[in-house]
Short mmCIF file of C-alpha atoms and ligand atoms in Angstrom, two decimals:
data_model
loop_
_atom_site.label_atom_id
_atom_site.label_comp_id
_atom_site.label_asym_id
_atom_site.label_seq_id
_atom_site.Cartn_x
_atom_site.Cartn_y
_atom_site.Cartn_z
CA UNK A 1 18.70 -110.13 56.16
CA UNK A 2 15.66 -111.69 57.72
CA UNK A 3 16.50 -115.44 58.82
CA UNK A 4 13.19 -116.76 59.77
CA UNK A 5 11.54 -120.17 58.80
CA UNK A 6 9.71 -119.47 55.64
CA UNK A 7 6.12 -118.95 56.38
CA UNK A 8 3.46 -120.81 54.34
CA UNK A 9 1.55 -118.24 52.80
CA UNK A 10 -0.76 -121.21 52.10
CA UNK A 11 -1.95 -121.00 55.93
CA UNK A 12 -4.16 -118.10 57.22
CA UNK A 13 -4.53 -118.76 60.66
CA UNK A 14 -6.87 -116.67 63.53
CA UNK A 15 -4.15 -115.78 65.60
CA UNK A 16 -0.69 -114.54 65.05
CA UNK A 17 0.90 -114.27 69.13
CA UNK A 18 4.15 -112.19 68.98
CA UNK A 19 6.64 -112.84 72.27
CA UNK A 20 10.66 -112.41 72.59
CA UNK A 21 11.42 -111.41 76.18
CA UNK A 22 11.97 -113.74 79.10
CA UNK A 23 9.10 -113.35 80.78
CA UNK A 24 7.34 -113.29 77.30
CA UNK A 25 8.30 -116.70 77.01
CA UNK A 26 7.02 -117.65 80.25
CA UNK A 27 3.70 -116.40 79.37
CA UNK A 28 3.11 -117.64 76.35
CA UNK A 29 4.19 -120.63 77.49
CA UNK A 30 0.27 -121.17 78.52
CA UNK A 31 -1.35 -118.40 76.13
CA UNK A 32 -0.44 -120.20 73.35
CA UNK A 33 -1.43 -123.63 74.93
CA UNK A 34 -4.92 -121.88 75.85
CA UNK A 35 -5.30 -119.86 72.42
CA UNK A 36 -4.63 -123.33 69.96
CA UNK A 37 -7.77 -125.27 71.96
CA UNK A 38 -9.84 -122.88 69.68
CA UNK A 39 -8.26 -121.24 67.26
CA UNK A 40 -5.59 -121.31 64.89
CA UNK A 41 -2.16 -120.11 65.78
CA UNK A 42 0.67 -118.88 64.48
CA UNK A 43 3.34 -118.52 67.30
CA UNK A 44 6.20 -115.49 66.78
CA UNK A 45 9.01 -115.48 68.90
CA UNK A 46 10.79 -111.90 67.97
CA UNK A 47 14.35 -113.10 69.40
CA UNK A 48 14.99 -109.60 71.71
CA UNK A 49 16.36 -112.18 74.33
CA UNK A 50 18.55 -114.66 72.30
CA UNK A 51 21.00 -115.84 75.25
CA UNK A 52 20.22 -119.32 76.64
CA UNK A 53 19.35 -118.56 79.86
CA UNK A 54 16.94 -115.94 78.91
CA UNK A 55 15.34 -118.15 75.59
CA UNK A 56 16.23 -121.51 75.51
CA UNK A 57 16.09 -122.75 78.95
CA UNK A 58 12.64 -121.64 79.28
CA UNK A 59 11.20 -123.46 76.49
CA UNK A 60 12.91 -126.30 78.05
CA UNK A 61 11.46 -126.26 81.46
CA UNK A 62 8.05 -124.90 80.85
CA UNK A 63 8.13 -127.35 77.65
CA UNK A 64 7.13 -125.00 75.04
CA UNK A 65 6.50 -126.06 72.22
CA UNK A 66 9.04 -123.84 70.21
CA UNK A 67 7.58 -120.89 68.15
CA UNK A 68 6.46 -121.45 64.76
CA UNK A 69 8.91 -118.53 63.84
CA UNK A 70 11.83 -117.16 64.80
CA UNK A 71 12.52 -112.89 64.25
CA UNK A 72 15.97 -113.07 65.40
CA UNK A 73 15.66 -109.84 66.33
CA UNK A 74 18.69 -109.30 69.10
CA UNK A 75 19.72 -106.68 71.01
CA UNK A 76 20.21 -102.92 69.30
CA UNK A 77 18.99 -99.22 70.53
CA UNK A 78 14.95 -98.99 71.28
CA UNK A 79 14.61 -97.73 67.58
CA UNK A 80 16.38 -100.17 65.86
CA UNK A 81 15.14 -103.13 67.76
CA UNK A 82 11.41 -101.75 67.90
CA UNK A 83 11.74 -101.00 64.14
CA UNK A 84 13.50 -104.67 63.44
CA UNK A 85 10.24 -106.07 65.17
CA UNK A 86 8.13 -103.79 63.20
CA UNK A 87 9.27 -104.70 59.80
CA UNK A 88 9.87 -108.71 60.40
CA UNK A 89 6.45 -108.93 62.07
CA UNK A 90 4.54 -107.38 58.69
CA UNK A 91 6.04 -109.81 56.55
CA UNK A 92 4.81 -112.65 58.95
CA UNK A 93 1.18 -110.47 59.02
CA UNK A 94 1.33 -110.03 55.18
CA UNK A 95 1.96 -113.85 54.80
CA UNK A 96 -0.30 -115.40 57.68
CA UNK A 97 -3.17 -113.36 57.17
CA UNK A 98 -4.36 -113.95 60.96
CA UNK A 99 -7.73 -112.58 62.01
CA UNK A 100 -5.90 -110.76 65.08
CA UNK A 101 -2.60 -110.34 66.38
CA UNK A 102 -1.87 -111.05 70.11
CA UNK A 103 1.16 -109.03 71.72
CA UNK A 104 1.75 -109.03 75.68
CA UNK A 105 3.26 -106.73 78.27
CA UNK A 106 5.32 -103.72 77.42
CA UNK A 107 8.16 -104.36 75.84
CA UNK A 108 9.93 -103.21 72.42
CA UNK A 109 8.40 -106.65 70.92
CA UNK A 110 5.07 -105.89 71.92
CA UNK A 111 5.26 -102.24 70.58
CA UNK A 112 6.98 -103.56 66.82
CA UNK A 113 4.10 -106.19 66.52
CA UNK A 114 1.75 -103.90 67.16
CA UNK A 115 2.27 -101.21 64.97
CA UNK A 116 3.22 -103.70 62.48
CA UNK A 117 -0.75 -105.00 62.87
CA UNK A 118 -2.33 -101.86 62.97
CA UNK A 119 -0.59 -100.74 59.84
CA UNK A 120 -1.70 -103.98 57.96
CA UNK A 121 -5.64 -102.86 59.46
CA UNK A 122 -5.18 -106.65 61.18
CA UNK A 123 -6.85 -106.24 65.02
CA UNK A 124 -4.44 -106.70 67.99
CA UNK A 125 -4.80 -107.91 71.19
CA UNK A 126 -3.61 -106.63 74.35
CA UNK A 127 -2.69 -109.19 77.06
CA UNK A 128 -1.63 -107.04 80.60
CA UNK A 129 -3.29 -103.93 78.94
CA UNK A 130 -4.06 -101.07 81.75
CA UNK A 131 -1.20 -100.98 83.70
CA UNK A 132 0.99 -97.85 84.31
CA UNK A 133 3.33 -96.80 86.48
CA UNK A 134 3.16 -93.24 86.37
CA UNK A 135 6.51 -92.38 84.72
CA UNK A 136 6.25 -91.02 81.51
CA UNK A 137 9.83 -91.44 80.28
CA UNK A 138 10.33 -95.32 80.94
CA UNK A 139 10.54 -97.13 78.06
CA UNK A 140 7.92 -99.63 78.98
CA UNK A 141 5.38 -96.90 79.92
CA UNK A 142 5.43 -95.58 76.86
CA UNK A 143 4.77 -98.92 75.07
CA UNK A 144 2.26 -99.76 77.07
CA UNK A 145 0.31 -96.41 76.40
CA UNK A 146 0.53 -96.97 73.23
CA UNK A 147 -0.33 -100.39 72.57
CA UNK A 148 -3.07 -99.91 74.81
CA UNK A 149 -4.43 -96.85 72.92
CA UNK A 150 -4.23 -98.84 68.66
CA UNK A 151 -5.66 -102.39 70.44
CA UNK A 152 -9.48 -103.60 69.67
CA UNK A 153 -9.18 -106.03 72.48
CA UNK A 154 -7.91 -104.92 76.27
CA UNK A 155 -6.75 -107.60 78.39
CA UNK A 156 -6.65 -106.18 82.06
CA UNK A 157 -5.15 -108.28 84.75
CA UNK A 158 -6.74 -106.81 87.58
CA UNK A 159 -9.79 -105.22 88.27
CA UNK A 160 -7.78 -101.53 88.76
CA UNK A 161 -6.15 -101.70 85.36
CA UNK A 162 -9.40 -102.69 83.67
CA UNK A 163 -10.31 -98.97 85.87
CA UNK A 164 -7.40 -97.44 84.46
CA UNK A 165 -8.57 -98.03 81.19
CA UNK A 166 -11.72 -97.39 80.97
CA UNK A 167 -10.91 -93.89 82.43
CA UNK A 168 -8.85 -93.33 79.41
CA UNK A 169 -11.88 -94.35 77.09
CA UNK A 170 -9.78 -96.25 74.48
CA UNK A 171 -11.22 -97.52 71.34
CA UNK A 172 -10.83 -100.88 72.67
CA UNK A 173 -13.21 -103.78 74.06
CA UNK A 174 -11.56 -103.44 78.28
CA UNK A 175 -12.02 -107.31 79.48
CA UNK A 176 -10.65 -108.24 82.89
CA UNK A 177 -8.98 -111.83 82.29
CA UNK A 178 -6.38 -111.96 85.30
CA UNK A 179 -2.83 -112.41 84.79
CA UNK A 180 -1.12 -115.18 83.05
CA UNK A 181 1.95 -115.20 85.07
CA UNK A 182 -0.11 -116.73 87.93
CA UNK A 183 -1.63 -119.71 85.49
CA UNK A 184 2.23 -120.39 84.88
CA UNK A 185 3.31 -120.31 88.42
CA UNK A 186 0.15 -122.82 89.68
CA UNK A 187 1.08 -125.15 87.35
CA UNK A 188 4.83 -125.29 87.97
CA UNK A 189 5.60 -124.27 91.38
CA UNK A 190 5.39 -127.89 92.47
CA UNK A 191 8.28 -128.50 90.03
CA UNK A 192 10.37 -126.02 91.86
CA UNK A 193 13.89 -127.64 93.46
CA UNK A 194 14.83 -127.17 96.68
CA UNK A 195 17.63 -124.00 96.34
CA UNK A 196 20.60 -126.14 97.80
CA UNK A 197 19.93 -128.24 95.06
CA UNK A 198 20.74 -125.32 92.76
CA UNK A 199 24.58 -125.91 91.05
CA UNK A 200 26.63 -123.66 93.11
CA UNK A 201 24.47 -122.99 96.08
CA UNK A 202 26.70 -120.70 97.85
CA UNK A 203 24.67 -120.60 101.89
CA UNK A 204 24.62 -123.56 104.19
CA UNK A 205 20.85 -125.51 103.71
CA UNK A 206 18.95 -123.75 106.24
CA UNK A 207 20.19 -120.33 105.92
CA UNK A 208 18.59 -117.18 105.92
CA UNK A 209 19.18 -115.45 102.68
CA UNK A 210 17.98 -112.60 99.98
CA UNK A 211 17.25 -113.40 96.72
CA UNK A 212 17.64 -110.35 94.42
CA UNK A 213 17.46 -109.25 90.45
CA UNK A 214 17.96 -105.92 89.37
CA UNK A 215 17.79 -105.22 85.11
CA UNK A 216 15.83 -101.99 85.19
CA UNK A 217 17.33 -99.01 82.45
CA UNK A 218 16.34 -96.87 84.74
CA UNK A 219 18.69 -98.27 87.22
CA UNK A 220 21.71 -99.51 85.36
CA UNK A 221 22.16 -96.32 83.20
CA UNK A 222 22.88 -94.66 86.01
CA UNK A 223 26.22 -95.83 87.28
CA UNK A 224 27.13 -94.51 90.51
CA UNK A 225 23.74 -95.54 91.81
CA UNK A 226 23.89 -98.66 90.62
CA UNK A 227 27.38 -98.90 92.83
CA UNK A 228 25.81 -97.74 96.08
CA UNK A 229 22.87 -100.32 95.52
CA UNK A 230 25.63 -102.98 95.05
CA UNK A 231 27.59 -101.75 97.90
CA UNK A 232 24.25 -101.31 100.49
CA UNK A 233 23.53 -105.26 99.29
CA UNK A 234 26.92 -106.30 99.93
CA UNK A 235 27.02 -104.68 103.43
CA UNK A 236 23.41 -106.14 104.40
CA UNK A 237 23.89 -108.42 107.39
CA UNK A 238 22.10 -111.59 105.68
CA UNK A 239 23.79 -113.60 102.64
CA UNK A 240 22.32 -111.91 99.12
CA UNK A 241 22.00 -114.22 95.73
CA UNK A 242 21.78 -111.91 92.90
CA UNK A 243 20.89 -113.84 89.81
CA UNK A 244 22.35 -110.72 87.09
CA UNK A 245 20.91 -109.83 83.68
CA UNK A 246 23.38 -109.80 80.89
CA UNK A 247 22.36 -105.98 80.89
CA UNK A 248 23.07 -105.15 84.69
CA UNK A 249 26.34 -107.32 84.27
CA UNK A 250 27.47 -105.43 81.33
CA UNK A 251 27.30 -102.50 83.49
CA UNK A 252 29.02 -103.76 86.71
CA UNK A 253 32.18 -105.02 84.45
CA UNK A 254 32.40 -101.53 83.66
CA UNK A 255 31.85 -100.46 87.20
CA UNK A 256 34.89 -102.57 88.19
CA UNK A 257 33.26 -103.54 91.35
CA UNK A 258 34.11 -107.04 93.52
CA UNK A 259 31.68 -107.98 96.41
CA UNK A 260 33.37 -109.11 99.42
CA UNK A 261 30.73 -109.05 102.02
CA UNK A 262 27.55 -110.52 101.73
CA UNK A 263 26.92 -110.81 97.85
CA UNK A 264 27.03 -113.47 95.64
CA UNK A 265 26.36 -112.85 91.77
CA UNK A 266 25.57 -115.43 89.53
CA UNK A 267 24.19 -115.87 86.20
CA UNK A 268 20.39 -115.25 85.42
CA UNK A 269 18.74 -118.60 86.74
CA UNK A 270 15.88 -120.68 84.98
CA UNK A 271 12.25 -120.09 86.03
CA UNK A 272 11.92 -123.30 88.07
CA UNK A 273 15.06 -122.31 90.48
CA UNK A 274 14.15 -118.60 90.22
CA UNK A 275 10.83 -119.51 91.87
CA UNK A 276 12.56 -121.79 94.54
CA UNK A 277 14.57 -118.48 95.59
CA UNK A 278 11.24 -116.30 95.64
CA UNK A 279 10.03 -119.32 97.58
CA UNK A 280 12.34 -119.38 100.18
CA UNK A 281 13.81 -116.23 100.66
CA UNK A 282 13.88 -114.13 103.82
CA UNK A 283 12.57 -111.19 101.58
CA UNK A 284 13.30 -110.45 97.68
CA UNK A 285 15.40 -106.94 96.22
CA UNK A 286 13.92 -106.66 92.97
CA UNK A 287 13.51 -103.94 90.15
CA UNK A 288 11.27 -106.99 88.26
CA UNK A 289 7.75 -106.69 87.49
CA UNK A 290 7.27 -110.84 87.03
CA UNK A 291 9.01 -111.49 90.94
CA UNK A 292 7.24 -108.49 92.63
CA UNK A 293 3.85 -110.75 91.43
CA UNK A 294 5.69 -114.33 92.04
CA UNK A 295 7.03 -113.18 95.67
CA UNK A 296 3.56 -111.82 96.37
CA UNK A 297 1.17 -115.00 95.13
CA UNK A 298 4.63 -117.21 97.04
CA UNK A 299 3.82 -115.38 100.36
CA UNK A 300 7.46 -113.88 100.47
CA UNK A 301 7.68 -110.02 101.46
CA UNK A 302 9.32 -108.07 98.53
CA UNK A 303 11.66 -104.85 98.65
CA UNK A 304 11.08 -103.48 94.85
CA UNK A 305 14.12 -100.79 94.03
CA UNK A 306 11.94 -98.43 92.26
CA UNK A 307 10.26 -95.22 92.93
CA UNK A 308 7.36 -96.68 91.34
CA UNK A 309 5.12 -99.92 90.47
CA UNK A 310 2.55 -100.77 88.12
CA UNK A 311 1.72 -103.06 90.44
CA UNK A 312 0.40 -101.12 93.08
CA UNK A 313 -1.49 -103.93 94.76
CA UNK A 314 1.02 -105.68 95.68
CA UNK A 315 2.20 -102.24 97.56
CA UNK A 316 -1.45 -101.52 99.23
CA UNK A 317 -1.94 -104.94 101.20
CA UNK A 318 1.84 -104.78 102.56
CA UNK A 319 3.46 -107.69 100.62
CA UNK A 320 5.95 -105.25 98.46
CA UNK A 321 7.58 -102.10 99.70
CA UNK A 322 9.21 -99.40 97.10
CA UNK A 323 12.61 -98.20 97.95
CA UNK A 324 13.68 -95.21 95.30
CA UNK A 325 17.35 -96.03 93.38
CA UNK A 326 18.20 -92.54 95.27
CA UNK A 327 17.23 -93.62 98.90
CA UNK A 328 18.79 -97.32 98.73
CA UNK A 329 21.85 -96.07 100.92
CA UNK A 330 19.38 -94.73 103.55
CA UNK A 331 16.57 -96.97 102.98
CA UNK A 332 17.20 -100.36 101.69
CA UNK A 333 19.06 -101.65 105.12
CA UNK A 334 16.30 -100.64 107.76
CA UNK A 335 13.40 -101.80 104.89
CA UNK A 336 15.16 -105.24 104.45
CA UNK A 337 15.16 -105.86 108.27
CA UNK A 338 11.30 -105.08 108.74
CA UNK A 339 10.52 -106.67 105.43
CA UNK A 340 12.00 -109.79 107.15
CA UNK A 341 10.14 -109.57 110.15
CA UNK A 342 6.48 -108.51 108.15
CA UNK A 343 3.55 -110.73 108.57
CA UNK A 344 3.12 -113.00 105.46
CA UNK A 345 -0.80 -112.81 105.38
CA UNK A 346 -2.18 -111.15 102.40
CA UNK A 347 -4.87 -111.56 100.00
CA UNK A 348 -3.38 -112.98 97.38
CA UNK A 349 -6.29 -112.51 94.27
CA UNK A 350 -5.65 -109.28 93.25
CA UNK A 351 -4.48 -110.85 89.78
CA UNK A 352 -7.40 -112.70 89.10
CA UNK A 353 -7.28 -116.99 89.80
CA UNK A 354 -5.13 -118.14 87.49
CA UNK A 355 -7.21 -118.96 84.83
CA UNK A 356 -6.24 -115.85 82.75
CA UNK A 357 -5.40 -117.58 79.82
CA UNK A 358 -8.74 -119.32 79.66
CA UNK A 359 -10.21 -116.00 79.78
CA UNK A 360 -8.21 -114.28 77.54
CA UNK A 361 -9.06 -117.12 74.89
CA UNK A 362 -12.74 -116.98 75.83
CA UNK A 363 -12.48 -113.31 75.02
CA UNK A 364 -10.95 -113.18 71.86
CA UNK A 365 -13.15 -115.97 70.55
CA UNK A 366 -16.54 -113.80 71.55
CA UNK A 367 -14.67 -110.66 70.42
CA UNK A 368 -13.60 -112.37 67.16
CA UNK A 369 -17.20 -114.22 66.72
CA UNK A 370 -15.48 -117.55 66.57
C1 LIG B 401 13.42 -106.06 78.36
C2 LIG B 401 12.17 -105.21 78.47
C3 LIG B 401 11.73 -105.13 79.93
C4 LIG B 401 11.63 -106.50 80.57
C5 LIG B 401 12.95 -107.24 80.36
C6 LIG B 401 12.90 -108.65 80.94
C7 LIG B 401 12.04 -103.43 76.73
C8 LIG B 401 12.08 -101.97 76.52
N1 LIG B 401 12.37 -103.84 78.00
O1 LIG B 401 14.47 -105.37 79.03
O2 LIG B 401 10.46 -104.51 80.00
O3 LIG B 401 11.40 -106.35 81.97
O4 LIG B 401 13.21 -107.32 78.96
O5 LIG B 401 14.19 -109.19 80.99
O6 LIG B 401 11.71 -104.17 75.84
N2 LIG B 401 21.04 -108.81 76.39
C9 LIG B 401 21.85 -109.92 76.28
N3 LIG B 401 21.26 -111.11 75.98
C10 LIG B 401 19.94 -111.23 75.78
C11 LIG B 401 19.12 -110.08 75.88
C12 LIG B 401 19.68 -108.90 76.20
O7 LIG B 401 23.04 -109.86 76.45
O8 LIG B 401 19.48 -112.35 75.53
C13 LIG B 401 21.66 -107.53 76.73
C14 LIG B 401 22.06 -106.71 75.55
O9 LIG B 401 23.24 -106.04 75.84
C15 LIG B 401 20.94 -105.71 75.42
C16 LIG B 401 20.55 -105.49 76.87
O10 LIG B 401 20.76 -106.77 77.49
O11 LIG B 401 21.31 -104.55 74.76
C17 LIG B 401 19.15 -105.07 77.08
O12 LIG B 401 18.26 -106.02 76.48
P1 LIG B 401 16.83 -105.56 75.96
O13 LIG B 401 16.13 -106.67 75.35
O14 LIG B 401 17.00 -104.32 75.14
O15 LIG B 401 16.08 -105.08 77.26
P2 LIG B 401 15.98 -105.74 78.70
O16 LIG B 401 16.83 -104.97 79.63
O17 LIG B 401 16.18 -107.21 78.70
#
């Protein structure tokens, strides 16, 4: 049974802005902010990520105003959570009326708002629209591709996946606005602790040390792989903080495995100390799209445990280095090392200047006529 606040069918708003995932949250913790200077808003958080650390303690610290609604949606299989999203988002369509619907990134939330608009003929936005890795069978490609291909508005956040796009023709209007993520980093990266001051700091103040998050499907579904890339981090000669996803630590209590080198696991973090340990790491392990971007606009070298990125820039101007799940044995020690030693000089703009959710409001205003 849907257990949302009931909507006021009363109040037809411009903009319905669906959101549910961690780094959802983070986002719209400005989109939102930007979007209600000019328009109307209803805000819709879906509920895929419902545990505390993932939900809660980012509308805390990035003081969010909480969403108008709550979905509830939770955790299930990719068709029963899209389709949960699907039909809980038409009845808040149906109700709200909105002139356009605004979904972001790739996820099962943004696909089940989506279709949900285009089925009710209501215009949807897409914020992070152009980006693809390459692989055709991850989950989030195939959202992507499709939410890119039923939106009216195309919200690129760089000047290659506003390319990508228009090489595809979609129907869509292809703006390039930037990326969000960086608007939310400027504004709170000052607000960022120092890591020692992090409860259970586990290296001496000082100390060299890895930060690393690993979540991927892609990765944890695979078992034995997942063990080796535990195993190579445990073994790396510098101390390793691995802040786990309830998904990857689902998976390693069935692994039965117990570091007893250099790893330290510990719950996910919130997005203020997560960006103190991009911040001062030696060099990040990530399979995360949000901390290959953070590590490269922090000016810390990243090692990304993937065979591919949608974020290829970050690859081209040296600041992120792939390392394939397969290879990690053979790979991941030697890359660490010279990822350590790398030059930190970059350009650091290839997401636009973190104004994107100016310009993502700008553009739906002209695109709406409003
Ligand atoms: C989702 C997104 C991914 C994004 C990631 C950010 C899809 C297909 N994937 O992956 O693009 O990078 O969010 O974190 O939408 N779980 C909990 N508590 C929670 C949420 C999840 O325990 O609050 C567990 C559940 O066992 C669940 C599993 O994690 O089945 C996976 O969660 P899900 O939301 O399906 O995908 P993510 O791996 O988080």
């Amino acid at each position: 049974m849907l257990s949302v606040q009931q909507p006021d069918t009363n109040k037809d708003v411009d903009v319905a802005v669906f959101y549910g995932t961690r780094p959802q949250i983070v986002k719209a913790s400005r989109l939102v902010a930007a979007l209600r200077t000019r328009l109307s808003v209803v805000a819709v958080d879906t509920g895929q990520h419902y545990d505390y650390q993932l939900n809660g303690l980012l509308y805390e610290q990035l003081t969010v105003r909480p969403a108008d609604l709550f979905l509830e949606v939770g955790s299930g299989t990719h068709a029963q959570q899209t389709a949960d999203v699907v039909v809980r988002s038409a009845d808040i369509i149906s109700s709200y009326k909105p002139r356009c619907v605004v979904v972001v990134g790739d996820t099962n939330s943004t696909l089940g708002a989506a279709l949900a608009a285009v089925k009710l003929r209501t215009p949807v936005v897409h914020v992070e629209a152009g980006l693809r890795s390459g692989d055709p069978l991850m989950a989030e490609e195939l959202n992507r591709r499709i939410v890119d291909a039923i939106s009216g508005l195309l919200c690129a956040p760089s000047s290659l996946a506003a390319a990508t796009l228009a090489s595809e023709s979609p129907s869509g209007t292809i703006v390039m606005t930037g990326d969000i993520a960086r608007d939310v980093l400027q504004a709170n990266c000052s607000r960022a602790p120092s890591v020692v001051s992090i409860a259970g700091w586990p290296f001496a103040q000082g100390a060299p040390f890895i930060f690393c998050t690993l979540h991927r499907a892609e990765l944890t579904a695979d078992m034995g792989t997942l063990r080796t890339v535990l195993e190579t981090l445990d073994n790396l000669p510098v101390g390793v903080i691995m802040a786990v996803h309830p998904r990857t630590r689902g998976v390693i209590a069935s692994l039965d495995f117990q570091p007893s080198g250099s790893l330290v696991m510990r719950d996910p973090l919130g997005y203020l100390e997560t960006v103190a340990c991009i911040r001062d790491a030696a060099t990040v392990v990530t399979d995360s799209g949000g901390v290959q971007r953070e590590a490269y606009w922090l000016g810390t070298p990243c090692v990304t445990v993937r065979g591919e990125t949608e974020w290829t820039e970050t690859v081209k101007c040296g600041a992120n280095t792939l390392v394939a799940p397969r290879a990690v044995a053979s790979d991941l020690p030697s890359t660490v090392a010279r990822s350590i030693e790398s030059e930190r000089e970059w350009d650091r703009d290839a997401y636009g200047d973190g104004h994107a959710a100016d310009a993502i409001t700008a553009a739906t205003c002209t695109w709406l006529g409003a």
